[in-house]
PDB file of C-alpha atoms in Angstrom:
ATOM      1  CA  MET E   1      20.124  40.042 -12.156  1.00 49.00           C
ATOM      2  CA  LYS E   2      19.179  42.338 -15.139  1.00 53.00           C
ATOM      3  CA  ASN E   3      18.135  39.470 -17.657  1.00 52.00           C
ATOM      4  CA  GLN E   4      15.704  37.989 -15.065  1.00 50.00           C
ATOM      5  CA  GLU E   5      13.976  41.574 -14.768  1.00 55.00           C
ATOM      6  CA  ASN E   6      14.185  41.935 -18.564  1.00 57.00           C
ATOM      7  CA  TYR E   7      12.697  38.726 -19.239  1.00 63.00           C
ATOM      8  CA  GLY E   8       9.990  38.564 -16.528  1.00 85.00           C
ATOM      9  CA  VAL E   9      11.296  35.803 -14.221  1.00 92.00           C
ATOM     10  CA  ASN E  10      10.198  37.392 -10.913  1.00 91.00           C
ATOM     11  CA  GLN E  11       6.613  37.933 -12.623  1.00 91.00           C
ATOM     12  CA  PHE E  12       6.794  34.276 -13.918  1.00 94.00           C
ATOM     13  CA  ARG E  13       7.561  33.283 -10.487  1.00 92.00           C
ATOM     14  CA  GLU E  14       4.791  35.126  -8.835  1.00 91.00           C
ATOM     15  CA  THR E  15       2.389  33.981 -11.585  1.00 93.00           C
ATOM     16  CA  PHE E  16       3.130  30.367 -11.315  1.00 95.00           C
ATOM     17  CA  GLU E  17       4.152  29.543  -7.845  1.00 94.00           C
ATOM     18  CA  PRO E  18       0.968  27.851  -7.116  1.00 94.00           C
ATOM     19  CA  LEU E  19       1.737  25.440  -9.978  1.00 95.00           C
ATOM     20  CA  LYS E  20       5.495  24.920  -9.524  1.00 94.00           C
ATOM     21  CA  HIS E  21       4.964  21.699  -7.884  1.00 95.00           C
ATOM     22  CA  ARG E  22       3.233  20.256 -11.179  1.00 97.00           C
ATOM     23  CA  LYS E  23       5.261  19.140 -14.240  1.00 98.00           C
ATOM     24  CA  ILE E  24       5.768  22.105 -16.658  1.00 98.00           C
ATOM     25  CA  VAL E  25       6.640  22.176 -20.234  1.00 98.00           C
ATOM     26  CA  LEU E  26       7.379  25.402 -21.691  1.00 97.00           C
ATOM     27  CA  TYR E  27       6.558  26.152 -25.534  1.00 97.00           C
ATOM     28  CA  GLY E  28       9.101  28.295 -27.140  1.00 94.00           C
ATOM     29  CA  THR E  29      12.767  28.218 -27.528  1.00 94.00           C
ATOM     30  CA  GLY E  30      13.774  31.826 -27.380  1.00 92.00           C
ATOM     31  CA  LEU E  31      15.852  33.939 -25.060  1.00 93.00           C
ATOM     32  CA  LYS E  32      13.139  34.232 -22.589  1.00 93.00           C
ATOM     33  CA  THR E  33      12.748  30.414 -22.252  1.00 94.00           C
ATOM     34  CA  LYS E  34      16.496  30.063 -21.661  1.00 95.00           C
ATOM     35  CA  VAL E  35      16.450  32.692 -18.947  1.00 94.00           C
ATOM     36  CA  LEU E  36      13.569  31.000 -17.309  1.00 95.00           C
ATOM     37  CA  VAL E  37      15.130  27.693 -17.445  1.00 95.00           C
ATOM     38  CA  GLU E  38      18.466  28.994 -15.831  1.00 94.00           C
ATOM     39  CA  SER E  39      16.522  30.896 -13.316  1.00 93.00           C
ATOM     40  CA  LEU E  40      13.493  28.765 -12.109  1.00 92.00           C
ATOM     41  CA  ARG E  41      14.835  26.821  -9.154  1.00 90.00           C
ATOM     42  CA  GLY E  42      12.401  24.460  -7.636  1.00 93.00           C
ATOM     43  CA  TYR E  43      10.012  24.168 -10.652  1.00 96.00           C
ATOM     44  CA  GLN E  44       9.619  20.751 -12.179  1.00 96.00           C
ATOM     45  CA  LEU E  45      10.462  21.802 -15.756  1.00 97.00           C
ATOM     46  CA  VAL E  46      10.601  18.675 -17.579  1.00 97.00           C
ATOM     47  CA  GLY E  47      10.876  19.783 -21.204  1.00 97.00           C
ATOM     48  CA  ILE E  48      10.313  22.063 -23.999  1.00 97.00           C
ATOM     49  CA  LEU E  49       7.922  22.243 -27.088  1.00 96.00           C
ATOM     50  CA  SER E  50       8.911  23.950 -30.187  1.00 93.00           C
ATOM     51  CA  ASP E  51       7.159  24.489 -33.557  1.00 89.00           C
ATOM     52  CA  SER E  52      10.282  23.096 -35.573  1.00 89.00           C
ATOM     53  CA  LYS E  53      10.124  19.573 -36.259  1.00 86.00           C
ATOM     54  CA  ALA E  54      13.795  19.739 -36.692  1.00 88.00           C
ATOM     55  CA  ASP E  55      14.304  20.590 -33.113  1.00 89.00           C
ATOM     56  CA  ILE E  56      12.543  17.347 -31.797  1.00 88.00           C
ATOM     57  CA  GLY E  57      14.858  14.992 -29.714  1.00 86.00           C
ATOM     58  CA  ARG E  58      17.483  17.633 -29.291  1.00 94.00           C
ATOM     59  CA  SER E  59      18.110  19.289 -25.975  1.00 95.00           C
ATOM     60  CA  ILE E  60      18.361  23.008 -25.446  1.00 95.00           C
ATOM     61  CA  TYR E  61      19.284  25.012 -22.254  1.00 95.00           C
ATOM     62  CA  GLY E  62      19.586  21.508 -20.935  1.00 95.00           C
ATOM     63  CA  LYS E  63      16.122  20.465 -21.426  1.00 96.00           C
ATOM     64  CA  LYS E  64      14.807  18.040 -23.926  1.00 96.00           C
ATOM     65  CA  ILE E  65      12.616  19.191 -26.948  1.00 96.00           C
ATOM     66  CA  LEU E  66       9.683  16.831 -26.452  1.00 96.00           C
ATOM     67  CA  THR E  67       7.198  15.307 -29.091  1.00 94.00           C
ATOM     68  CA  ILE E  68       3.543  15.733 -28.822  1.00 94.00           C
ATOM     69  CA  ASP E  69       3.490  12.159 -27.895  1.00 95.00           C
ATOM     70  CA  GLU E  70       5.819  12.626 -24.963  1.00 96.00           C
ATOM     71  CA  VAL E  71       3.929  15.328 -23.675  1.00 96.00           C
ATOM     72  CA  ILE E  72       0.733  13.395 -23.735  1.00 97.00           C
ATOM     73  CA  LYS E  73       2.475  10.692 -21.717  1.00 97.00           C
ATOM     74  CA  ILE E  74       3.647  13.152 -19.282  1.00 96.00           C
ATOM     75  CA  LYS E  75       0.599  15.039 -18.884  1.00 97.00           C
ATOM     76  CA  PRO E  76       2.342  18.404 -17.780  1.00 97.00           C
ATOM     77  CA  ILE E  77       0.852  21.907 -17.839  1.00 97.00           C
ATOM     78  CA  ILE E  78       2.170  23.846 -20.775  1.00 97.00           C
ATOM     79  CA  ILE E  79       3.212  27.336 -20.546  1.00 97.00           C
ATOM     80  CA  ILE E  80       3.514  29.566 -23.816  1.00 97.00           C
ATOM     81  CA  ILE E  81       6.638  31.593 -23.860  1.00 95.00           C
ATOM     82  CA  ALA E  82       6.235  33.859 -26.959  1.00 90.00           C
ATOM     83  CA  LYS E  83       5.304  37.208 -28.072  1.00 87.00           C
ATOM     84  CA  LYS E  84       1.748  38.256 -27.571  1.00 85.00           C
ATOM     85  CA  GLU E  85       1.348  38.466 -31.546  1.00 89.00           C
ATOM     86  CA  THR E  86       1.830  34.915 -31.910  1.00 91.00           C
ATOM     87  CA  SER E  87       0.661  33.123 -28.525  1.00 92.00           C
ATOM     88  CA  GLY E  88      -3.009  32.807 -29.761  1.00 91.00           C
ATOM     89  CA  GLU E  89      -1.683  31.157 -33.014  1.00 93.00           C
ATOM     90  CA  ILE E  90       0.555  28.716 -30.948  1.00 94.00           C
ATOM     91  CA  PHE E  91      -2.310  27.830 -28.695  1.00 95.00           C
ATOM     92  CA  ARG E  92      -4.469  26.970 -31.893  1.00 93.00           C
ATOM     93  CA  SER E  93      -1.848  24.715 -32.988  1.00 93.00           C
ATOM     94  CA  ILE E  94      -1.559  22.752 -29.726  1.00 95.00           C
ATOM     95  CA  SER E  95      -5.168  22.973 -28.368  1.00 93.00           C
ATOM     96  CA  LYS E  96      -6.017  19.580 -29.001  1.00 93.00           C
ATOM     97  CA  LEU E  97      -3.796  18.765 -26.056  1.00 94.00           C
ATOM     98  CA  GLN E  98      -6.117  20.528 -23.920  1.00 93.00           C
ATOM     99  CA  TYR E  99      -9.199  19.554 -25.411  1.00 92.00           C
ATOM    100  CA  LYS E 100      -8.614  15.856 -26.178  1.00 94.00           C
ATOM    101  CA  HIS E 101      -6.122  15.128 -23.512  1.00 95.00           C
ATOM    102  CA  ASN E 102      -6.841  17.529 -20.600  1.00 94.00           C
ATOM    103  CA  ILE E 103      -3.592  19.218 -20.480  1.00 96.00           C
ATOM    104  CA  GLU E 104      -3.782  22.681 -19.144  1.00 96.00           C
ATOM    105  CA  ILE E 105      -2.085  25.200 -21.331  1.00 96.00           C
ATOM    106  CA  TYR E 106      -1.238  28.793 -20.011  1.00 96.00           C
ATOM    107  CA  TYR E 107      -0.115  31.969 -21.330  1.00 95.00           C
ATOM    108  CA  ASP E 108       3.231  33.238 -19.790  1.00 92.00           C
ATOM    109  CA  ASN E 109       1.070  35.788 -17.947  1.00 91.00           C
ATOM    110  CA  GLY E 110      -0.914  33.357 -16.176  1.00 92.00           C
ATOM    111  CA  VAL E 111      -4.166  33.202 -18.326  1.00 92.00           C
ATOM    112  CA  LEU E 112      -5.530  29.633 -18.829  1.00 92.00           C
ATOM    113  CA  ALA E 113      -5.766  29.615 -22.665  1.00 92.00           C
ATOM    114  CA  GLY E 114      -8.868  28.096 -24.205  1.00 84.00           C
ATOM    115  CA  GLY E 115     -11.714  29.601 -22.494  1.00 68.00           C
ATOM    116  CA  LYS E 116     -11.946  27.053 -19.584  1.00 53.00           C
ATOM    117  CA  ASN E 117     -11.347  28.231 -16.006  1.00 50.00           C
ATOM    118  CA  ASN E 118      -9.948  26.156 -13.407  1.00 44.00           C
ATOM    119  CA  GLY E 119     -10.307  28.771 -10.638  1.00 41.00           C
ATOM    120  CA  ILE E 120      -6.440  29.389 -10.488  1.00 43.00           C
ATOM    121  CA  ILE E 121      -6.651  32.187 -12.939  1.00 44.00           C
ATOM    122  CA  SER E 122      -9.010  34.262 -15.297  1.00 40.00           C
ATOM    123  CA  VAL E 123      -9.722  33.646 -18.660  1.00 40.00           C
ATOM    124  CA  GLU E 124      -9.511  36.176 -21.352  1.00 43.00           C
ATOM    125  CA  SER E 125     -10.328  36.421 -24.981  1.00 41.00           C
ATOM    126  CA  GLU E 126      -7.043  38.657 -25.286  1.00 43.00           C
ATOM    127  CA  PRO E 127      -4.376  37.024 -23.044  1.00 44.00           C
ATOM    128  CA  TRP E 128      -1.925  39.402 -23.253  1.00 43.00           C
ATOM    129  CA  ASP E 129      -3.993  42.231 -21.753  1.00 45.00           C
ATOM    130  CA  ARG E 130      -4.074  40.761 -18.079  1.00 46.00           C
ATOM    131  CA  ASN E 131      -1.973  38.933 -15.592  1.00 51.00           C
ATOM    132  CA  LEU E 132      -2.861  37.119 -12.535  1.00 51.00           C
ATOM    133  CA  ASN E 133      -1.754  40.069 -10.490  1.00 51.00           C
ATOM    134  CA  SER E 134      -4.446  42.508 -12.258  1.00 50.00           C
ATOM    135  CA  LEU E 135      -6.956  39.985 -11.516  1.00 47.00           C
ATOM    136  CA  LYS E 136      -6.699  39.832  -7.874  1.00 46.00           C
TER     137      LYS E 136
END
């Protein structure tokens, strides 16, 4: 499917296959999130995070937009689906989830955000420069 290729569905599958059994929240409401939600079967996608407070409680692409409190209660992993220019800023805005609540946050290329390495992926200061496959 052309959309899947354009939006990195195959790369996402390869990168996050080891984590697909875990509860996953995608951060982002754009077209790439839509394509991922529609394409990823067998992944436990439990919801979406958005930077827009107006979105909270609504559903998009068949998934609920969660509050931070709901995310804390669910204890998923979070995968940031965003342009490389904004990924770091997004991480900084939700980093307390990782540091205070032990919720793993990944960039969509498989890099664990925040400088903590759990052995699955590498930690990079510039998350858009590497992906899991380039680190093997």
